[in-house]
Amino acid sequence: MKKPQDISALDEKIKAFKKKELKKIKDTDSAIRKSDAMTGFQMSIDLISGVIIGAAIGYFLDILFSSWPIFLATLTVLGGFAGILNIYRSTKQEFKD
Amino acid sequence: MSNPLEQFEIKPIIPLEIRGFDLSFSNSSLAMVISATMIVLLFAICLRKREIVPNLSQSVPEALYEFIYNLVKTNVGKEGLKYFSFIFCLFLFVACGNVFGLFPYSFTFTSHIAAVGALSLLALFFNICVGIKKKKIGYLRTFLPKGIPYALAPLVVPIEAISLLSKPFSLTVRLVANMTVGHIMLKILGGFVVALGVLGIIPLFFQSLIIIFEIFIAVLQAFIYTVLSCIYLGDALRSH
């Protein structure tokens, strides 16, 4: 039969080990996301995807309401803003990490 | 030298057309079925004998499980653990698809926008459902964050909606671009190996290095896809 202090010492050890492992995962995770080439590629995709999705929605709305090119023009510009917003959020997340 | 894009062609194996829709069982579908079967078989064989102290084969799926578990815990938080099984399946499916595509005569379904896009849309739909389940009508706050005057709503709501809808698109493009570029590079170098004859040993050496790099990229891209899905799930669960 183990003594209670032995068990609590083991418990402490397990907790410290788990904490160390979690930190390791967090470090690897942010290291991968922070590599320069990866960040550049990610940001360019974030920006472009906003514009493309905005333009696509605008195009279909124009077809739906026969209002060419009001929605396309408006939503493409708003898509650009959405792309910038995506970049701002992902950068904020990286700084937080 | 054969066309490097030929490897991405979808060929129907069992042709099927219902009301004008092409629902054929293609080489892409076969690759997905093989990937899913490989995952199930790997887990079934490795976890055949379950022991408290794991042996080598048992520790492989356990290590994978713990790795993704900690990933979800770090990026989404404890409340995200409820959705762990979805994230775990997503990671395994994408990773297995990427790695399976590296085998000769196989097919990389993760290099197709339609396949990955459908998966990303499913992830987006899942995130929206989770957000609505948790915050009910308050989920609509995602489109108009707190502190923004209502007068700006006509401008902010479309921007936020496009930002939300562009997430699966950027997820898809990132994975598809990485997989496509890697496979095209391998094919072009492979063409040089054949065309240069004896001197083909030089591109062969580089190709061996690129294959090692591609295995790393295949797992890394699955990891990034999972991390970003976790972040988007975290965004859905947390208020702005």
Short mmCIF file of C-alpha atoms in Angstrom, two decimals:
data_model
loop_
_atom_site.label_atom_id
_atom_site.label_comp_id
_atom_site.label_asym_id
_atom_site.label_seq_id
_atom_site.Cartn_x
_atom_site.Cartn_y
_atom_site.Cartn_z
CA MET A 1 0.00 0.00 0.00
CA LYS A 2 1.39 3.41 -1.04
CA LYS A 3 1.57 6.27 1.42
CA PRO A 4 -0.65 9.30 0.67
CA GLN A 5 2.42 11.64 0.38
CA ASP A 6 3.88 9.30 -2.28
CA ILE A 7 0.67 9.54 -4.26
CA SER A 8 0.52 13.32 -3.97
CA ALA A 9 4.17 13.55 -5.07
CA LEU A 10 3.37 11.38 -8.08
CA ASP A 11 0.33 13.54 -8.79
CA GLU A 12 2.55 16.64 -8.75
CA LYS A 13 4.99 14.96 -11.12
CA ILE A 14 2.20 14.01 -13.55
CA LYS A 15 0.82 17.57 -13.46
CA ALA A 16 4.28 19.07 -14.13
CA PHE A 17 4.85 16.64 -17.01
CA LYS A 18 1.45 17.42 -18.57
CA LYS A 19 2.17 21.16 -18.28
CA LYS A 20 5.57 20.67 -19.97
CA GLU A 21 4.00 18.66 -22.82
CA LEU A 22 1.27 21.25 -23.38
CA LYS A 23 3.89 24.02 -23.55
CA LYS A 24 5.90 21.96 -26.06
CA ILE A 25 2.84 21.57 -28.33
CA LYS A 26 2.03 25.27 -28.06
CA ASP A 27 5.64 26.20 -28.95
CA THR A 28 5.73 23.87 -32.00
CA ASP A 29 2.33 25.08 -33.07
CA SER A 30 3.26 28.77 -32.96
CA ALA A 31 6.73 28.09 -34.46
CA ILE A 32 5.12 26.48 -37.51
CA ARG A 33 2.62 29.25 -37.89
CA LYS A 34 5.25 31.95 -37.40
CA SER A 35 7.70 30.81 -40.10
CA ASP A 36 8.06 33.79 -42.46
CA ALA A 37 7.26 32.06 -45.76
CA MET A 38 4.22 30.36 -44.25
CA THR A 39 2.94 33.63 -42.77
CA GLY A 40 3.38 35.44 -46.11
CA PHE A 41 1.58 32.70 -48.03
CA GLN A 42 -1.20 32.55 -45.44
CA MET A 43 -1.72 36.31 -45.49
CA SER A 44 -1.80 36.56 -49.28
CA ILE A 45 -4.40 33.77 -49.42
CA ASP A 46 -6.44 35.46 -46.66
CA LEU A 47 -6.47 38.72 -48.62
CA ILE A 48 -7.23 37.18 -52.02
CA SER A 49 -9.92 34.83 -50.68
CA GLY A 50 -11.90 37.80 -49.30
CA VAL A 51 -11.87 39.52 -52.71
CA ILE A 52 -12.75 36.32 -54.64
CA ILE A 53 -15.62 35.35 -52.32
CA GLY A 54 -16.96 38.93 -52.35
CA ALA A 55 -16.81 39.04 -56.16
CA ALA A 56 -18.44 35.59 -56.48
CA ILE A 57 -21.34 36.52 -54.15
CA GLY A 58 -21.74 39.85 -55.98
CA TYR A 59 -21.78 38.12 -59.36
CA PHE A 60 -24.53 35.67 -58.34
CA LEU A 61 -26.59 38.40 -56.63
CA ASP A 62 -26.36 40.47 -59.82
CA ILE A 63 -27.65 37.51 -61.86
CA LEU A 64 -30.42 36.93 -59.30
CA PHE A 65 -31.63 40.56 -59.19
CA SER A 66 -30.56 41.56 -62.74
CA SER A 67 -28.65 44.49 -61.30
CA TRP A 68 -25.31 44.12 -63.12
CA PRO A 69 -22.76 45.38 -61.94
CA ILE A 70 -23.87 47.00 -58.67
CA PHE A 71 -23.44 44.01 -56.31
CA LEU A 72 -20.26 42.81 -58.05
CA ALA A 73 -18.57 46.20 -57.69
CA THR A 74 -19.73 46.79 -54.10
CA LEU A 75 -19.02 43.31 -52.75
CA THR A 76 -15.60 43.08 -54.42
CA VAL A 77 -14.52 46.22 -52.56
CA LEU A 78 -16.10 44.95 -49.31
CA GLY A 79 -14.36 41.59 -49.93
CA GLY A 80 -11.04 43.45 -50.01
CA PHE A 81 -11.89 44.95 -46.62
CA ALA A 82 -12.87 41.48 -45.36
CA GLY A 83 -9.47 40.18 -46.53
CA ILE A 84 -7.69 42.94 -44.62
CA LEU A 85 -9.84 42.09 -41.58
CA ASN A 86 -8.81 38.41 -41.90
CA ILE A 87 -5.13 39.41 -42.01
CA TYR A 88 -5.59 41.68 -38.98
CA ARG A 89 -7.25 38.86 -37.01
CA SER A 90 -4.65 36.22 -37.89
CA THR A 91 -1.82 38.65 -37.02
CA LYS A 92 -3.51 39.46 -33.72
CA GLN A 93 -3.79 35.72 -33.00
CA GLU A 94 -0.08 35.23 -33.73
CA PHE A 95 0.92 38.07 -31.43
CA LYS A 96 -1.31 36.60 -28.73
CA ASP A 97 0.50 33.23 -29.08
CA MET B 1 7.68 13.74 -71.05
CA SER B 2 4.03 13.20 -70.12
CA ASN B 3 1.84 16.02 -68.93
CA PRO B 4 2.51 16.74 -65.20
CA LEU B 5 -1.16 17.65 -64.73
CA GLU B 6 -2.33 14.26 -66.04
CA GLN B 7 -2.05 12.77 -62.54
CA PHE B 8 -4.87 15.04 -61.31
CA GLU B 9 -7.40 13.88 -63.92
CA ILE B 10 -10.59 12.41 -62.47
CA LYS B 11 -11.55 9.22 -64.30
CA PRO B 12 -14.87 7.48 -63.64
CA ILE B 13 -14.55 3.85 -62.53
CA ILE B 14 -18.27 3.09 -62.14
CA PRO B 15 -20.22 5.58 -64.30
CA LEU B 16 -23.46 6.77 -62.75
CA GLU B 17 -25.72 9.65 -63.77
CA ILE B 18 -28.87 10.61 -61.91
CA ARG B 19 -31.09 13.38 -63.34
CA GLY B 20 -28.21 15.03 -65.16
CA PHE B 21 -25.89 14.88 -62.17
CA ASP B 22 -22.65 12.96 -62.63
CA LEU B 23 -22.43 10.76 -59.51
CA SER B 24 -19.81 8.35 -60.88
CA PHE B 25 -17.55 6.44 -58.55
CA SER B 26 -14.23 7.91 -59.70
CA ASN B 27 -10.56 7.34 -58.92
CA SER B 28 -10.91 10.23 -56.43
CA SER B 29 -13.75 8.41 -54.64
CA LEU B 30 -11.66 5.23 -54.60
CA ALA B 31 -8.72 7.11 -53.04
CA MET B 32 -11.08 8.48 -50.33
CA VAL B 33 -12.48 5.01 -49.61
CA ILE B 34 -8.96 3.52 -49.41
CA SER B 35 -7.81 6.35 -47.07
CA ALA B 36 -10.80 5.87 -44.77
CA THR B 37 -10.30 2.08 -44.79
CA MET B 38 -6.60 2.51 -44.03
CA ILE B 39 -7.44 4.64 -40.97
CA VAL B 40 -9.99 2.10 -39.69
CA LEU B 41 -7.61 -0.81 -40.30
CA LEU B 42 -4.69 0.98 -38.65
CA PHE B 43 -6.73 1.64 -35.53
CA ALA B 44 -8.35 -1.83 -35.50
CA ILE B 45 -5.00 -3.64 -35.83
CA CYS B 46 -3.05 -1.40 -33.46
CA LEU B 47 -5.74 -1.45 -30.77
CA ARG B 48 -6.37 -5.20 -31.01
CA LYS B 49 -4.82 -5.88 -27.61
CA ARG B 50 -5.62 -3.04 -25.29
CA GLU B 51 -3.41 -2.88 -22.23
CA ILE B 52 -2.94 -0.34 -19.45
CA VAL B 53 0.78 -0.12 -20.25
CA PRO B 54 0.68 0.28 -24.06
CA ASN B 55 2.93 -1.78 -26.32
CA LEU B 56 4.54 -0.25 -29.44
CA SER B 57 1.59 -0.78 -31.80
CA GLN B 58 -0.92 0.54 -29.25
CA SER B 59 1.17 3.63 -28.56
CA VAL B 60 0.93 4.84 -32.21
CA PRO B 61 -2.83 5.63 -32.22
CA GLU B 62 -2.60 6.72 -28.57
CA ALA B 63 0.15 9.23 -29.41
CA LEU B 64 -1.92 10.53 -32.35
CA TYR B 65 -4.99 10.78 -30.13
CA GLU B 66 -3.11 12.67 -27.41
CA PHE B 67 -1.46 14.98 -29.93
CA ILE B 68 -4.79 16.11 -31.42
CA TYR B 69 -6.43 16.16 -27.96
CA ASN B 70 -3.80 18.63 -26.73
CA LEU B 71 -4.10 20.62 -29.97
CA VAL B 72 -7.86 21.05 -29.48
CA LYS B 73 -7.34 21.88 -25.80
CA THR B 74 -4.72 24.54 -26.65
CA ASN B 75 -6.54 26.18 -29.57
CA VAL B 76 -10.22 25.85 -28.66
CA GLY B 77 -10.13 25.37 -24.88
CA LYS B 78 -11.74 22.77 -22.64
CA GLU B 79 -15.23 23.35 -24.05
CA GLY B 80 -13.91 22.41 -27.49
CA LEU B 81 -13.12 18.87 -26.33
CA LYS B 82 -16.78 17.98 -26.94
CA TYR B 83 -16.04 18.31 -30.66
CA PHE B 84 -12.73 16.45 -30.48
CA SER B 85 -13.96 13.46 -32.51
CA PHE B 86 -14.80 15.69 -35.49
CA ILE B 87 -11.38 17.40 -35.46
CA PHE B 88 -9.62 14.03 -35.00
CA CYS B 89 -11.44 12.54 -38.01
CA LEU B 90 -10.66 15.63 -40.08
CA PHE B 91 -6.94 15.38 -39.29
CA LEU B 92 -6.72 11.65 -39.97
CA PHE B 93 -8.66 11.89 -43.23
CA VAL B 94 -6.60 14.78 -44.63
CA ALA B 95 -3.25 13.37 -43.41
CA CYS B 96 -4.04 9.91 -44.78
CA GLY B 97 -5.20 11.39 -48.12
CA ASN B 98 -2.01 13.46 -48.43
CA VAL B 99 0.30 10.55 -47.58
CA PHE B 100 -1.64 8.04 -49.72
CA GLY B 101 -1.27 10.40 -52.70
CA LEU B 102 2.52 10.04 -52.54
CA PHE B 103 2.39 6.36 -53.49
CA PRO B 104 2.99 5.57 -57.18
CA TYR B 105 -0.21 5.06 -59.24
CA SER B 106 -2.36 6.42 -56.41
CA PHE B 107 -4.49 9.57 -56.56
CA THR B 108 -4.22 12.69 -54.36
CA PHE B 109 -7.81 13.69 -53.69
CA THR B 110 -6.54 16.56 -51.49
CA SER B 111 -5.22 18.26 -54.63
CA HIS B 112 -8.79 18.88 -55.83
CA ILE B 113 -10.69 22.01 -54.83
CA ALA B 114 -14.01 20.11 -55.03
CA ALA B 115 -12.97 17.45 -52.47
CA VAL B 116 -11.17 19.72 -50.00
CA GLY B 117 -13.71 22.52 -50.54
CA ALA B 118 -16.55 20.17 -49.59
CA LEU B 119 -14.63 19.18 -46.46
CA SER B 120 -13.96 22.85 -45.57
CA LEU B 121 -17.62 23.76 -46.17
CA LEU B 122 -18.59 20.89 -43.88
CA ALA B 123 -16.21 22.30 -41.24
CA LEU B 124 -17.74 25.79 -41.69
CA PHE B 125 -21.29 24.40 -41.44
CA PHE B 126 -20.25 22.46 -38.31
CA ASN B 127 -18.75 25.62 -36.77
CA ILE B 128 -21.92 27.65 -37.51
CA CYS B 129 -24.11 24.89 -35.95
CA VAL B 130 -21.85 24.78 -32.86
CA GLY B 131 -21.96 28.60 -32.58
CA ILE B 132 -25.78 28.70 -32.92
CA LYS B 133 -26.16 25.85 -30.41
CA LYS B 134 -24.00 27.66 -27.88
CA LYS B 135 -25.04 31.30 -28.32
CA LYS B 136 -28.52 30.81 -29.84
CA ILE B 137 -29.68 34.10 -31.45
CA GLY B 138 -26.60 35.79 -29.98
CA TYR B 139 -24.55 34.11 -32.71
CA LEU B 140 -25.72 36.89 -35.03
CA ARG B 141 -23.41 39.13 -32.98
CA THR B 142 -20.59 37.56 -35.03
CA PHE B 143 -21.70 39.77 -37.90
CA LEU B 144 -21.88 42.94 -35.80
CA PRO B 145 -19.27 42.83 -33.01
CA LYS B 146 -19.93 44.67 -29.77
CA GLY B 147 -18.99 48.34 -29.70
CA ILE B 148 -19.80 48.99 -33.36
CA PRO B 149 -22.56 51.61 -33.89
CA TYR B 150 -25.70 50.33 -35.62
CA ALA B 151 -25.29 53.05 -38.27
CA LEU B 152 -22.25 51.13 -39.54
CA ALA B 153 -24.17 47.82 -39.77
CA PRO B 154 -24.79 48.02 -43.59
CA LEU B 155 -21.02 48.19 -44.04
CA VAL B 156 -19.81 45.86 -41.26
CA VAL B 157 -22.34 43.03 -41.69
CA PRO B 158 -21.37 42.23 -45.34
CA ILE B 159 -17.66 42.51 -44.47
CA GLU B 160 -18.05 40.07 -41.55
CA ALA B 161 -20.19 37.72 -43.67
CA ILE B 162 -17.60 37.68 -46.48
CA SER B 163 -14.84 37.21 -43.88
CA LEU B 164 -16.69 34.16 -42.47
CA LEU B 165 -17.38 32.67 -45.91
CA SER B 166 -13.82 33.24 -47.12
CA LYS B 167 -12.40 31.07 -44.31
CA PRO B 168 -13.18 27.69 -45.97
CA PHE B 169 -11.92 29.10 -49.27
CA SER B 170 -8.53 30.10 -47.84
CA LEU B 171 -8.31 26.73 -45.99
CA THR B 172 -8.97 24.89 -49.26
CA VAL B 173 -6.62 26.90 -51.45
CA ARG B 174 -3.77 26.53 -48.94
CA LEU B 175 -3.98 22.74 -48.86
CA VAL B 176 -4.72 22.27 -52.57
CA ALA B 177 -1.90 24.61 -53.68
CA ASN B 178 0.67 22.86 -51.50
CA MET B 179 -0.32 19.36 -52.63
CA THR B 180 -0.60 20.26 -56.33
CA VAL B 181 2.74 22.09 -56.49
CA GLY B 182 4.58 19.24 -54.73
CA HIS B 183 3.18 16.58 -57.06
CA ILE B 184 3.86 18.60 -60.22
CA MET B 185 7.47 19.10 -59.08
CA LEU B 186 7.88 15.36 -58.47
CA LYS B 187 6.43 14.52 -61.88
CA ILE B 188 8.66 17.00 -63.74
CA LEU B 189 11.79 15.72 -61.97
CA GLY B 190 10.67 12.14 -62.69
CA GLY B 191 10.46 13.06 -66.39
CA PHE B 192 14.04 14.37 -66.27
CA VAL B 193 15.25 11.12 -64.66
CA VAL B 194 13.95 9.16 -67.66
CA ALA B 195 14.94 11.70 -70.33
CA LEU B 196 18.55 12.22 -69.17
CA GLY B 197 19.49 8.51 -69.20
CA VAL B 198 22.66 7.90 -67.13
CA LEU B 199 22.81 11.52 -66.03
CA GLY B 200 19.31 11.01 -64.66
CA ILE B 201 20.94 10.04 -61.37
CA ILE B 202 21.30 13.76 -60.56
CA PRO B 203 17.54 14.58 -60.69
CA LEU B 204 16.90 11.19 -59.04
CA PHE B 205 18.97 12.31 -56.05
CA PHE B 206 17.02 15.57 -55.84
CA GLN B 207 13.76 13.69 -56.25
CA SER B 208 14.59 11.44 -53.30
CA LEU B 209 15.18 14.54 -51.18
CA ILE B 210 11.93 16.13 -52.40
CA ILE B 211 9.96 12.97 -51.60
CA ILE B 212 11.19 13.11 -47.99
CA PHE B 213 10.25 16.80 -47.93
CA GLU B 214 6.84 15.99 -49.45
CA ILE B 215 6.09 13.42 -46.72
CA PHE B 216 6.85 16.15 -44.19
CA ILE B 217 4.67 18.66 -46.12
CA ALA B 218 1.81 16.10 -46.35
CA VAL B 219 1.66 15.73 -42.56
CA LEU B 220 2.37 19.42 -41.91
CA GLN B 221 -0.44 20.57 -44.20
CA ALA B 222 -2.88 18.21 -42.49
CA PHE B 223 -1.69 19.66 -39.18
CA ILE B 224 -2.15 23.27 -40.38
CA TYR B 225 -5.60 22.42 -41.78
CA THR B 226 -6.55 20.98 -38.38
CA VAL B 227 -5.07 23.92 -36.41
CA LEU B 228 -6.96 26.45 -38.54
CA SER B 229 -10.19 24.45 -38.23
CA CYS B 230 -9.64 24.49 -34.46
CA ILE B 231 -9.11 28.27 -34.49
CA TYR B 232 -12.29 28.81 -36.52
CA LEU B 233 -14.18 26.53 -34.12
CA GLY B 234 -12.74 28.55 -31.23
CA ASP B 235 -13.95 31.76 -32.90
CA ALA B 236 -17.45 30.28 -33.23
CA LEU B 237 -17.49 29.34 -29.54
CA ARG B 238 -16.12 32.63 -28.25
CA SER B 239 -17.80 36.01 -28.64
CA HIS B 240 -16.04 38.79 -30.45
#
